[in-house]
mmCIF file of C-alpha atoms in Angstrom:
data_model
loop_
_atom_site.group_PDB
_atom_site.id
_atom_site.type_symbol
_atom_site.label_atom_id
_atom_site.label_comp_id
_atom_site.label_asym_id
_atom_site.label_seq_id
_atom_site.Cartn_x
_atom_site.Cartn_y
_atom_site.Cartn_z
ATOM 1 C CA MET K 134 0.201 0.073 0.193
ATOM 2 C CA GLY K 135 1.323 3.408 -0.945
ATOM 3 C CA LEU K 136 1.304 6.721 1.080
ATOM 4 C CA ASP K 137 -2.712 7.471 0.052
ATOM 5 C CA HIS K 138 -3.596 4.711 2.280
ATOM 6 C CA TYR K 139 -1.758 6.215 5.483
ATOM 7 C CA VAL K 140 -1.812 10.132 4.712
ATOM 8 C CA ASN K 141 -4.717 12.428 3.516
ATOM 9 C CA THR K 142 -2.696 13.834 0.600
ATOM 10 C CA PHE K 143 -3.079 16.540 -1.715
ATOM 11 C CA GLY K 144 -3.847 13.663 -4.766
ATOM 12 C CA VAL K 145 -6.694 12.478 -2.504
ATOM 13 C CA ALA K 146 -8.317 15.341 -2.068
ATOM 14 C CA CYS K 147 -8.050 16.621 -5.392
ATOM 15 C CA LYS K 148 -9.794 13.409 -6.581
ATOM 16 C CA LYS K 149 -12.493 13.472 -3.884
ATOM 17 C CA GLN K 150 -13.099 17.353 -5.024
ATOM 18 C CA PHE K 151 -12.551 17.395 -8.938
ATOM 19 C CA GLY K 152 -12.919 13.460 -9.802
ATOM 20 C CA GLU K 153 -9.347 13.011 -10.745
ATOM 21 C CA LYS K 154 -5.681 13.940 -9.202
ATOM 22 C CA LEU K 155 -4.594 17.274 -10.174
ATOM 23 C CA LYS K 156 -1.375 18.394 -11.507
ATOM 24 C CA LYS K 157 0.309 21.466 -10.263
ATOM 25 C CA LEU K 158 2.181 23.262 -13.083
ATOM 26 C CA THR K 159 5.080 25.529 -11.581
ATOM 27 C CA ILE K 160 5.473 29.163 -12.836
ATOM 28 C CA ASP K 161 8.282 31.439 -12.583
ATOM 29 C CA ALA K 162 6.597 34.932 -12.880
ATOM 30 C CA LYS K 163 9.834 36.831 -12.331
ATOM 31 C CA PHE K 164 9.244 37.763 -8.581
ATOM 32 C CA THR K 165 12.278 38.515 -6.461
ATOM 33 C CA CYS K 166 12.171 38.227 -2.814
ATOM 34 C CA PRO K 167 12.750 41.233 0.202
ATOM 35 C CA ASN K 168 15.412 39.140 1.286
ATOM 36 C CA ARG K 169 17.626 39.396 -1.686
ATOM 37 C CA ASP K 170 16.869 42.983 -3.095
ATOM 38 C CA GLY K 171 17.973 44.641 -0.253
ATOM 39 C CA THR K 172 14.448 45.606 1.675
ATOM 40 C CA LEU K 173 15.443 43.326 4.411
ATOM 41 C CA GLY K 174 18.311 41.820 3.311
ATOM 42 C CA LYS K 175 20.394 40.224 0.501
ATOM 43 C CA GLY K 176 21.455 36.889 -0.356
ATOM 44 C CA GLY K 177 18.269 35.254 0.848
ATOM 45 C CA CYS K 178 17.615 32.416 3.044
ATOM 46 C CA THR K 179 20.853 30.567 3.886
ATOM 47 C CA TYR K 180 19.524 27.092 2.148
ATOM 48 C CA CYS K 181 17.871 28.697 -0.942
ATOM 49 C CA ASN K 182 18.699 28.271 -4.560
ATOM 50 C CA VAL K 183 15.405 28.786 -6.058
ATOM 51 C CA ALA K 184 16.953 26.761 -9.468
ATOM 52 C CA SER K 185 17.271 23.636 -7.157
ATOM 53 C CA PHE K 186 13.623 23.161 -7.363
ATOM 54 C CA SER K 187 12.052 25.713 -10.032
ATOM 55 C CA PHE K 188 12.545 24.141 -13.493
ATOM 56 C CA GLU K 189 11.398 27.070 -15.174
ATOM 57 C CA HIS K 190 13.602 29.470 -12.931
ATOM 58 C CA GLY K 191 15.175 32.158 -15.370
ATOM 59 C CA THR K 192 13.088 31.063 -18.295
ATOM 60 C CA GLU K 193 11.843 33.558 -20.691
ATOM 61 C CA LEU K 194 8.626 32.116 -21.588
ATOM 62 C CA SER K 195 5.263 33.835 -20.801
ATOM 63 C CA ILE K 196 3.400 32.302 -18.016
ATOM 64 C CA ARG K 197 0.980 30.918 -20.618
ATOM 65 C CA GLU K 198 3.862 29.184 -22.534
ATOM 66 C CA GLN K 199 5.255 27.824 -19.065
ATOM 67 C CA LEU K 200 1.618 26.112 -18.382
ATOM 68 C CA LYS K 201 1.505 24.632 -21.835
ATOM 69 C CA LEU K 202 4.910 23.114 -21.343
ATOM 70 C CA GLY K 203 3.799 22.010 -17.930
ATOM 71 C CA ARG K 204 1.069 19.941 -19.497
ATOM 72 C CA GLU K 205 3.165 18.634 -21.959
ATOM 73 C CA ARG K 206 5.315 17.107 -19.442
ATOM 74 C CA ALA K 207 2.444 15.755 -17.473
ATOM 75 C CA ARG K 208 1.643 13.518 -20.698
ATOM 76 C CA GLY K 209 -1.984 13.618 -20.183
ATOM 77 C CA LYS K 210 -2.206 12.208 -16.771
ATOM 78 C CA THR K 211 -5.091 14.591 -15.776
ATOM 79 C CA SER K 212 -7.202 17.042 -17.789
ATOM 80 C CA LYS K 213 -7.146 19.644 -14.903
ATOM 81 C CA TYR K 214 -4.479 21.592 -13.729
ATOM 82 C CA ILE K 215 -3.308 24.015 -10.826
ATOM 83 C CA ALA K 216 -1.074 26.854 -11.641
ATOM 84 C CA TYR K 217 1.838 27.368 -9.057
ATOM 85 C CA PHE K 218 3.580 30.453 -8.666
ATOM 86 C CA GLN K 219 6.244 28.884 -6.743
ATOM 87 C CA ALA K 220 9.737 30.530 -7.418
ATOM 88 C CA TYR K 221 10.479 33.281 -4.764
ATOM 89 C CA THR K 222 7.876 35.717 -3.182
ATOM 90 C CA SER K 223 4.676 35.145 -5.425
ATOM 91 C CA THR K 224 2.814 37.821 -3.545
ATOM 92 C CA TYR K 225 5.704 40.311 -3.440
ATOM 93 C CA ASP K 226 4.802 43.171 -5.930
ATOM 94 C CA GLU K 227 2.333 45.908 -6.720
ATOM 95 C CA TYR K 228 -1.252 44.741 -6.561
ATOM 96 C CA ARG K 229 -1.994 45.351 -10.190
ATOM 97 C CA VAL K 230 1.194 43.166 -11.418
ATOM 98 C CA LEU K 231 0.206 40.461 -9.191
ATOM 99 C CA LYS K 232 -3.563 40.514 -10.752
ATOM 100 C CA ALA K 233 -2.403 40.658 -14.256
ATOM 101 C CA LYS K 234 -0.052 37.509 -13.568
ATOM 102 C CA TYR K 235 -2.399 35.486 -11.862
ATOM 103 C CA ASP K 236 -5.560 36.797 -14.300
ATOM 104 C CA GLU K 237 -2.885 35.465 -17.169
ATOM 105 C CA ALA K 238 -2.668 32.179 -15.234
ATOM 106 C CA ILE K 239 -6.297 31.448 -14.584
ATOM 107 C CA SER K 240 -7.187 32.514 -18.154
ATOM 108 C CA ASP K 241 -6.302 28.935 -19.298
ATOM 109 C CA PRO K 242 -9.163 26.864 -19.480
ATOM 110 C CA ASP K 243 -6.994 23.798 -18.159
ATOM 111 C CA ILE K 244 -6.639 25.478 -14.998
ATOM 112 C CA VAL K 245 -8.656 24.963 -12.134
ATOM 113 C CA GLY K 246 -6.565 26.046 -9.340
ATOM 114 C CA LEU K 247 -4.332 28.842 -8.516
ATOM 115 C CA CYS K 248 -1.271 28.058 -5.721
ATOM 116 C CA VAL K 249 0.770 31.222 -4.501
ATOM 117 C CA GLY K 250 3.912 30.472 -2.819
ATOM 118 C CA THR K 251 5.170 33.306 -0.446
ATOM 119 C CA ARG K 252 6.521 34.536 2.649
ATOM 120 C CA PRO K 253 4.410 34.976 5.691
ATOM 121 C CA ASP K 254 5.485 38.720 5.975
ATOM 122 C CA CYS K 255 4.342 39.785 2.437
ATOM 123 C CA VAL K 256 0.626 38.759 2.283
ATOM 124 C CA SER K 257 -1.470 42.142 2.719
ATOM 125 C CA ASP K 258 -4.787 42.357 3.339
ATOM 126 C CA GLU K 259 -5.412 43.655 -0.275
ATOM 127 C CA VAL K 260 -3.675 40.318 -1.730
ATOM 128 C CA ILE K 261 -5.771 38.368 0.529
ATOM 129 C CA ASP K 262 -8.925 40.015 -0.887
ATOM 130 C CA LEU K 263 -7.252 39.369 -4.342
ATOM 131 C CA LEU K 264 -7.318 35.986 -3.718
ATOM 132 C CA LEU K 265 -10.534 35.337 -2.196
ATOM 133 C CA GLY K 266 -12.165 37.011 -5.353
ATOM 134 C CA TYR K 267 -10.726 34.313 -7.659
ATOM 135 C CA GLN K 268 -11.942 31.697 -4.973
ATOM 136 C CA ASN K 269 -15.358 33.581 -5.199
ATOM 137 C CA GLN K 270 -14.979 32.657 -8.944
ATOM 138 C CA GLY K 271 -15.022 28.846 -8.370
ATOM 139 C CA ILE K 272 -10.772 28.877 -8.617
ATOM 140 C CA GLU K 273 -9.692 26.519 -6.026
ATOM 141 C CA VAL K 274 -6.882 28.749 -4.071
ATOM 142 C CA TRP K 275 -4.200 27.760 -1.715
ATOM 143 C CA LEU K 276 -1.914 30.015 -0.279
ATOM 144 C CA GLU K 277 1.327 28.535 0.344
ATOM 145 C CA LEU K 278 3.307 29.945 3.309
ATOM 146 C CA GLY K 279 7.378 28.829 4.236
ATOM 147 C CA LEU K 280 7.521 29.141 7.434
ATOM 148 C CA GLN K 281 10.248 26.433 7.674
ATOM 149 C CA SER K 282 10.396 26.570 11.378
ATOM 150 C CA ALA K 283 8.408 28.105 14.265
ATOM 151 C CA ASN K 284 11.442 28.664 16.311
ATOM 152 C CA ASP K 285 12.543 32.293 15.917
ATOM 153 C CA LYS K 286 16.153 31.609 16.759
ATOM 154 C CA THR K 287 16.204 29.056 13.720
ATOM 155 C CA LEU K 288 14.280 31.668 11.571
ATOM 156 C CA LYS K 289 17.058 34.515 12.589
ATOM 157 C CA ARG K 290 20.091 31.789 12.070
ATOM 158 C CA ILE K 291 18.950 30.820 8.531
ATOM 159 C CA ASN K 292 18.317 34.412 7.751
ATOM 160 C CA ARG K 293 14.489 34.418 6.988
ATOM 161 C CA GLY K 294 13.809 37.696 7.955
ATOM 162 C CA HIS K 295 10.477 37.130 9.944
ATOM 163 C CA THR K 296 9.168 35.794 12.930
ATOM 164 C CA PHE K 297 6.912 33.224 13.886
ATOM 165 C CA ASN K 298 4.412 36.131 14.866
ATOM 166 C CA ASP K 299 4.303 37.397 11.391
ATOM 167 C CA TYR K 300 3.317 33.874 10.633
ATOM 168 C CA ARG K 301 0.364 33.488 12.855
ATOM 169 C CA ASP K 302 -0.923 36.763 11.802
ATOM 170 C CA THR K 303 -0.934 36.054 7.926
ATOM 171 C CA VAL K 304 -2.517 32.667 8.658
ATOM 172 C CA LEU K 305 -5.276 34.075 10.966
ATOM 173 C CA ARG K 306 -5.925 36.817 8.309
ATOM 174 C CA ALA K 307 -6.216 34.396 5.428
ATOM 175 C CA ARG K 308 -8.485 31.903 7.145
ATOM 176 C CA ALA K 309 -10.575 34.338 8.605
ATOM 177 C CA LYS K 310 -11.720 35.204 4.811
ATOM 178 C CA GLY K 311 -11.863 31.508 3.921
ATOM 179 C CA ILE K 312 -8.529 30.960 2.096
ATOM 180 C CA LYS K 313 -6.693 27.892 2.727
ATOM 181 C CA VAL K 314 -3.282 27.801 3.933
ATOM 182 C CA CYS K 315 -0.374 25.123 3.273
ATOM 183 C CA THR K 316 2.689 25.417 5.606
ATOM 184 C CA HIS K 317 6.109 24.527 4.646
ATOM 185 C CA LEU K 318 8.628 22.957 7.101
ATOM 186 C CA ILE K 319 12.076 22.052 6.815
ATOM 187 C CA LEU K 320 13.186 19.136 8.710
ATOM 188 C CA GLY K 321 17.131 19.183 9.859
ATOM 189 C CA LEU K 322 17.900 22.901 9.866
ATOM 190 C CA PRO K 323 21.064 23.759 12.082
ATOM 191 C CA GLY K 324 20.690 23.621 15.525
ATOM 192 C CA GLU K 325 17.315 21.517 15.475
ATOM 193 C CA ASN K 326 16.032 17.929 16.556
ATOM 194 C CA HIS K 327 13.095 15.969 16.425
ATOM 195 C CA GLN K 328 11.667 17.481 19.559
ATOM 196 C CA ASP K 329 11.746 20.968 17.503
ATOM 197 C CA TYR K 330 9.966 19.567 14.526
ATOM 198 C CA LEU K 331 7.090 18.665 17.256
ATOM 199 C CA SER K 332 7.178 22.024 18.677
ATOM 200 C CA SER K 333 7.013 23.654 15.097
ATOM 201 C CA LEU K 334 3.937 21.278 14.385
ATOM 202 C CA ASP K 335 2.524 21.990 17.390
ATOM 203 C CA ALA K 336 2.455 25.875 16.953
ATOM 204 C CA ILE K 337 1.129 25.167 13.537
ATOM 205 C CA LEU K 338 -1.843 23.285 14.534
ATOM 206 C CA ASN K 339 -2.514 25.470 17.263
ATOM 207 C CA THR K 340 -2.792 28.324 15.022
ATOM 208 C CA GLY K 341 -4.578 26.564 12.384
ATOM 209 C CA VAL K 342 -3.630 25.155 8.851
ATOM 210 C CA ASP K 343 -5.329 23.654 5.901
ATOM 211 C CA GLY K 344 -2.128 21.798 4.417
ATOM 212 C CA LEU K 345 1.259 21.033 5.135
ATOM 213 C CA LYS K 346 4.632 20.356 3.297
ATOM 214 C CA LEU K 347 7.465 18.430 4.820
ATOM 215 C CA HIS K 348 10.999 18.939 3.333
ATOM 216 C CA PRO K 349 14.399 17.558 4.325
ATOM 217 C CA LEU K 350 17.191 19.865 4.490
ATOM 218 C CA HIS K 351 19.405 19.291 1.538
ATOM 219 C CA ILE K 352 22.230 21.574 0.594
ATOM 220 C CA VAL K 353 22.129 22.918 -3.084
ATOM 221 C CA GLU K 354 25.048 24.523 -5.253
ATOM 222 C CA GLY K 355 25.044 28.311 -4.877
ATOM 223 C CA SER K 356 23.385 28.371 -1.383
ATOM 224 C CA THR K 357 25.122 29.969 1.549
ATOM 225 C CA MET K 358 24.755 26.688 3.347
ATOM 226 C CA ALA K 359 26.878 25.220 0.890
ATOM 227 C CA LYS K 360 29.968 26.824 1.711
ATOM 228 C CA ALA K 361 29.070 25.808 5.236
ATOM 229 C CA TRP K 362 28.530 22.285 4.284
ATOM 230 C CA ARG K 363 32.087 22.253 2.386
ATOM 231 C CA ASN K 364 33.912 23.194 5.623
ATOM 232 C CA ASP K 365 32.244 20.363 7.624
ATOM 233 C CA ARG K 366 30.263 22.840 9.576
ATOM 234 C CA ILE K 367 26.429 20.896 8.604
ATOM 235 C CA SER K 368 24.894 17.829 9.756
ATOM 236 C CA LEU K 369 22.816 16.221 7.513
ATOM 237 C CA LEU K 370 19.506 13.792 8.622
ATOM 238 C CA THR K 371 19.891 10.236 7.306
ATOM 239 C CA ILE K 372 17.004 8.833 5.298
ATOM 240 C CA GLU K 373 16.305 6.616 8.288
ATOM 241 C CA ASP K 374 16.243 9.511 10.616
ATOM 242 C CA TYR K 375 13.927 11.907 8.314
ATOM 243 C CA ALA K 376 11.607 9.132 7.810
ATOM 244 C CA LEU K 377 11.406 8.389 11.325
ATOM 245 C CA SER K 378 10.345 12.217 12.012
ATOM 246 C CA VAL K 379 8.047 12.541 9.157
ATOM 247 C CA GLY K 380 6.148 9.546 10.423
ATOM 248 C CA GLU K 381 5.578 11.138 13.792
ATOM 249 C CA LEU K 382 4.628 14.527 12.492
ATOM 250 C CA ILE K 383 1.883 12.729 10.145
ATOM 251 C CA ARG K 384 0.800 10.644 13.437
ATOM 252 C CA HIS K 385 0.315 14.009 15.490
ATOM 253 C CA THR K 386 -1.463 15.599 12.609
ATOM 254 C CA PRO K 387 -5.545 15.778 12.358
ATOM 255 C CA LYS K 388 -7.012 13.582 9.493
ATOM 256 C CA ASP K 389 -8.531 16.687 7.830
ATOM 257 C CA ILE K 390 -5.317 18.279 7.334
ATOM 258 C CA ILE K 391 -4.074 17.775 3.802
ATOM 259 C CA PHE K 392 -0.262 16.779 3.035
ATOM 260 C CA HIS K 393 0.743 18.534 -0.095
ATOM 261 C CA ARG K 394 3.954 16.628 0.201
ATOM 262 C CA VAL K 395 6.226 14.491 2.589
ATOM 263 C CA THR K 396 9.882 14.570 1.006
ATOM 264 C CA ALA K 397 11.459 16.427 -1.800
ATOM 265 C CA TYR K 398 14.443 16.183 -3.705
ATOM 266 C CA ALA K 399 17.025 17.632 -5.991
ATOM 267 C CA LYS K 400 19.092 16.835 -8.928
ATOM 268 C CA LYS K 401 22.800 16.587 -9.107
ATOM 269 C CA PRO K 402 25.104 18.255 -9.743
ATOM 270 C CA MET K 403 22.645 21.417 -8.407
ATOM 271 C CA LEU K 404 22.333 18.637 -5.129
ATOM 272 C CA LEU K 405 25.248 18.397 -2.918
ATOM 273 C CA ALA K 406 24.140 16.722 0.153
ATOM 274 C CA PRO K 407 22.678 14.278 1.104
ATOM 275 C CA ASP K 408 22.707 11.933 -1.843
ATOM 276 C CA TRP K 409 19.539 10.214 -0.952
ATOM 277 C CA CYS K 410 17.645 13.245 -1.762
ATOM 278 C CA ALA K 411 18.513 12.990 -5.395
ATOM 279 C CA PHE K 412 16.286 9.798 -5.560
ATOM 280 C CA ARG K 413 12.595 10.930 -5.471
ATOM 281 C CA TRP K 414 11.321 7.333 -4.467
ATOM 282 C CA ASP K 415 13.679 6.383 -1.977
ATOM 283 C CA GLY K 416 12.460 8.981 0.930
ATOM 284 C CA LEU K 417 8.662 8.259 0.157
ATOM 285 C CA VAL K 418 9.477 4.380 0.340
ATOM 286 C CA ALA K 419 11.177 4.769 3.660
ATOM 287 C CA ILE K 420 8.499 7.237 4.796
ATOM 288 C CA VAL K 421 5.307 4.839 3.993
ATOM 289 C CA ASN K 422 7.658 1.908 5.556
ATOM 290 C CA ASP K 423 7.388 3.896 9.165
ATOM 291 C CA LEU K 424 3.680 4.404 8.249
ATOM 292 C CA LYS K 425 3.081 0.827 7.993
ATOM 293 C CA ALA K 426 5.006 -0.163 10.824
ATOM 294 C CA LYS K 427 3.552 2.314 13.355
ATOM 295 C CA GLY K 428 0.323 3.822 12.035
ATOM 296 C CA GLY K 429 -0.609 6.539 9.785
ATOM 297 C CA GLN K 430 -2.191 10.205 9.748
ATOM 298 C CA GLY K 431 -4.048 11.319 13.328
ATOM 299 C CA SER K 432 -2.640 7.904 15.077
ATOM 300 C CA TYR K 433 -2.463 10.357 17.965
ATOM 301 C CA LEU K 434 -2.716 14.050 18.230
ATOM 302 C CA ASN K 435 -1.417 15.528 21.441
ATOM 303 C CA LEU K 436 1.911 16.438 21.819
ATOM 304 C CA THR K 437 2.251 15.315 25.492
ATOM 305 C CA ALA K 438 5.551 16.031 27.265
ATOM 306 C CA ASP K 439 6.591 12.322 26.812
ATOM 307 C CA SER K 440 6.389 12.742 23.408
ATOM 308 C CA LEU K 441 8.239 16.006 23.319
ATOM 309 C CA LYS K 442 11.111 13.940 25.024
ATOM 310 C CA ALA K 443 11.874 12.130 22.330
ATOM 311 C CA GLU K 444 15.155 11.074 21.516
ATOM 312 C CA ASN K 445 17.012 13.328 19.018
ATOM 313 C CA MET K 446 17.980 12.263 15.958
ATOM 314 C CA THR K 447 21.326 11.055 14.868
ATOM 315 C CA VAL K 448 22.848 13.062 11.985
ATOM 316 C CA LYS K 449 25.754 12.414 9.499
#
């Protein structure tokens, strides 16, 4: 049995709502980030090089052309798609610019959803109302927030430039209007362990959330962390420890929350380490094996004192 048997995945949720699994078509709309353009800082988050996860990064293709290319790659596996503004901070521009880009994406007749990835500190009430307008037109709307950790010390360490309170404020404002929020967490960030992942999940659940994305920390060429890794200053999770932690987070998550992703990978030579992140299915198989042995989503929900004392994961 696969992941869908143990987890309320995005694919399962879409099949219930639309009768088929939807494919997210990633878009690089030439946005930047306040952590790169000098508004908050330069250089971005220490783990980031957007080219490692965005095939379209740096493309000169229009949004419509990127969507067409994405459909061709999907090879007819579905007839309906979600336009996913993934690269950098996709709410970080003037209202008229955002509206024009979003409008271009949803003008494609095969697009039934709009997914906007951004930072927690770059979502104004005006942006929320813009997204709500699309939702009121029948478009499936998701606001994806890159939190990565609920620990403010960690956020400072990785140069995020925002706090957990920034995240909480945006989530409360968006969900109050009925906009669904998907939150990103990175496991294995410097200075964090299994207890920290559980604490972050607890803070996210207490704030309220509709979806989750889990990622292992992996080192990519062009990131600030790459230099630290080359100097042996960063330890990384093994595939076994990552799967164990993901399994625990899934078991602590209520069944109505949708997991958009439980692992991530990058391609060499962009990927420097760990090697297991180069193979998409290896991490997924390890996670499914953990769920099969210990139980799936919602098996237990309360983050008790005992669970928070879980042993730290061995890192290599």
